[in-house]
PDB file of C-alpha atoms in Angstrom:
ATOM      1  CA  MET K  85     -13.346 -19.956  -7.270  1.00 66.00           C
ATOM      2  CA  ALA K  86      -9.939 -19.558  -8.891  1.00 73.00           C
ATOM      3  CA  LYS K  87      -8.730 -16.060  -9.685  1.00 74.00           C
ATOM      4  CA  PRO K  88      -8.209 -15.228 -13.343  1.00 74.00           C
ATOM      5  CA  PRO K  89      -4.610 -15.020 -14.570  1.00 78.00           C
ATOM      6  CA  LEU K  90      -2.881 -11.699 -13.958  1.00 75.00           C
ATOM      7  CA  THR K  91      -3.090 -10.846 -17.658  1.00 75.00           C
ATOM      8  CA  HIS K  92      -6.896 -10.912 -17.374  1.00 80.00           C
ATOM      9  CA  GLN K  93      -6.914  -8.629 -14.313  1.00 84.00           C
ATOM     10  CA  ILE K  94      -5.333  -5.687 -16.138  1.00 89.00           C
ATOM     11  CA  ARG K  95      -7.021  -3.428 -18.685  1.00 91.00           C
ATOM     12  CA  TYR K  96      -5.139  -1.058 -20.961  1.00 92.00           C
ATOM     13  CA  LEU K  97      -6.778   2.146 -22.176  1.00 92.00           C
ATOM     14  CA  LYS K  98      -5.642   3.500 -25.522  1.00 93.00           C
ATOM     15  CA  ASN K  99      -6.024   6.864 -27.179  1.00 93.00           C
ATOM     16  CA  GLU K 100      -7.374   7.436 -30.695  1.00 94.00           C
ATOM     17  CA  ALA K 101      -3.927   6.726 -32.155  1.00 95.00           C
ATOM     18  CA  GLY K 102      -3.915   3.304 -30.519  1.00 93.00           C
ATOM     19  CA  GLU K 103      -1.218   4.220 -27.977  1.00 93.00           C
ATOM     20  CA  THR K 104      -1.583   2.751 -24.510  1.00 92.00           C
ATOM     21  CA  ARG K 105      -2.185   5.702 -22.182  1.00 93.00           C
ATOM     22  CA  GLU K 106      -3.531   4.213 -18.940  1.00 92.00           C
ATOM     23  CA  VAL K 107      -3.731   0.958 -17.038  1.00 91.00           C
ATOM     24  CA  VAL K 108      -6.763  -0.074 -14.980  1.00 93.00           C
ATOM     25  CA  VAL K 109      -6.482  -2.666 -12.220  1.00 90.00           C
ATOM     26  CA  SER K 110      -8.770  -3.737  -9.397  1.00 88.00           C
ATOM     27  CA  VAL K 111      -8.354  -2.152  -5.964  1.00 88.00           C
ATOM     28  CA  GLU K 112      -7.292  -5.550  -4.615  1.00 86.00           C
ATOM     29  CA  LEU K 113      -4.519  -5.898  -7.197  1.00 87.00           C
ATOM     30  CA  TRP K 114      -3.417  -2.275  -6.714  1.00 85.00           C
ATOM     31  CA  ARG K 115      -3.060  -2.836  -2.958  1.00 81.00           C
ATOM     32  CA  LYS K 116      -0.851  -5.852  -3.633  1.00 82.00           C
ATOM     33  CA  ILE K 117       1.287  -3.842  -6.053  1.00 82.00           C
ATOM     34  CA  ALA K 118       1.533  -0.826  -3.733  1.00 77.00           C
ATOM     35  CA  SER K 119       2.551  -3.002  -0.804  1.00 74.00           C
ATOM     36  CA  GLN K 120       5.583  -4.183  -2.784  1.00 76.00           C
ATOM     37  CA  LEU K 121       6.808  -0.769  -3.956  1.00 74.00           C
ATOM     38  CA  GLN K 122       9.749   0.899  -2.220  1.00 72.00           C
ATOM     39  CA  ASP K 123      11.059   4.426  -2.449  1.00 69.00           C
ATOM     40  CA  SER K 124      14.467   4.248  -4.155  1.00 71.00           C
ATOM     41  CA  VAL K 125      15.979   6.983  -1.968  1.00 72.00           C
ATOM     42  CA  SER K 126      14.688   6.209   1.534  1.00 73.00           C
ATOM     43  CA  GLY K 127      14.130   2.471   1.118  1.00 71.00           C
ATOM     44  CA  LEU K 128      10.757   2.820   2.840  1.00 72.00           C
ATOM     45  CA  ALA K 129       7.747   1.008   1.510  1.00 71.00           C
ATOM     46  CA  TRP K 130       5.678   3.239  -0.778  1.00 67.00           C
ATOM     47  CA  VAL K 131       2.736   3.201   1.623  1.00 68.00           C
ATOM     48  CA  ASP K 132       4.997   4.393   4.454  1.00 71.00           C
ATOM     49  CA  GLU K 133       6.889   7.013   2.451  1.00 70.00           C
ATOM     50  CA  TYR K 134       3.730   8.713   1.214  1.00 74.00           C
ATOM     51  CA  GLU K 135       1.499   8.257   4.248  1.00 79.00           C
ATOM     52  CA  PRO K 136       0.030  11.631   5.257  1.00 84.00           C
ATOM     53  CA  ASN K 137       1.615  13.261   8.300  1.00 86.00           C
ATOM     54  CA  SER K 138      -1.807  13.455   9.926  1.00 89.00           C
ATOM     55  CA  GLN K 139      -2.092   9.652   9.778  1.00 86.00           C
ATOM     56  CA  ILE K 140       1.408   9.196  11.213  1.00 85.00           C
ATOM     57  CA  LEU K 141       0.572  11.529  14.106  1.00 89.00           C
ATOM     58  CA  GLU K 142      -2.764   9.778  14.704  1.00 92.00           C
ATOM     59  CA  ASP K 143      -1.028   6.375  14.826  1.00 88.00           C
ATOM     60  CA  LEU K 144       1.639   7.730  17.180  1.00 88.00           C
ATOM     61  CA  GLN K 145      -0.991   9.204  19.511  1.00 93.00           C
ATOM     62  CA  ALA K 146      -2.880   5.897  19.598  1.00 91.00           C
ATOM     63  CA  SER K 147       0.367   4.055  20.384  1.00 88.00           C
ATOM     64  CA  LEU K 148       1.196   6.437  23.229  1.00 90.00           C
ATOM     65  CA  GLU K 149      -2.309   5.978  24.668  1.00 93.00           C
ATOM     66  CA  ASP K 150      -1.923   2.174  24.459  1.00 90.00           C
ATOM     67  CA  MET K 151       1.431   2.425  26.238  1.00 87.00           C
ATOM     68  CA  ALA K 152      -0.035   4.616  29.005  1.00 91.00           C
ATOM     69  CA  ARG K 153      -2.674   1.921  29.625  1.00 92.00           C
ATOM     70  CA  GLY K 154       0.036  -0.747  29.759  1.00 88.00           C
ATOM     71  CA  GLU K 155      -1.129  -2.308  26.497  1.00 86.00           C
ATOM     72  CA  THR K 156       2.218  -3.061  24.921  1.00 83.00           C
ATOM     73  CA  ARG K 157       3.502  -5.832  22.653  1.00 78.00           C
ATOM     74  CA  PRO K 158       6.939  -7.081  21.685  1.00 79.00           C
ATOM     75  CA  ILE K 159       8.329  -5.133  18.724  1.00 77.00           C
ATOM     76  CA  SER K 160       8.644  -8.380  16.764  1.00 79.00           C
ATOM     77  CA  GLU K 161       4.845  -8.540  16.536  1.00 77.00           C
ATOM     78  CA  LEU K 162       4.840  -5.263  14.625  1.00 71.00           C
ATOM     79  CA  TRP K 163       7.184  -6.410  11.875  1.00 70.00           C
ATOM     80  CA  ASP K 164       5.966  -7.979   8.663  1.00 60.00           C
ATOM     81  CA  ASP K 165       8.187 -10.898   7.760  1.00 50.00           C
TER      82      ASP K 165
END
């Protein structure tokens, strides 16, 4: 089934004065948008810049455990092209 045009995937919420106050999008569309955002100062992707420190530490610990078991991959496999 074809996806509806982007204009049909976005809903605008207005206040009593008719001013647009909020935008509602599906989780799927939000994930696509968020994956394209970059922090203007650091240049990091939005999801990387604002990832909680606890998640970063958890990922690092898992990577170190993989390395200790000899489960390594070329760095090029980690990059998104």
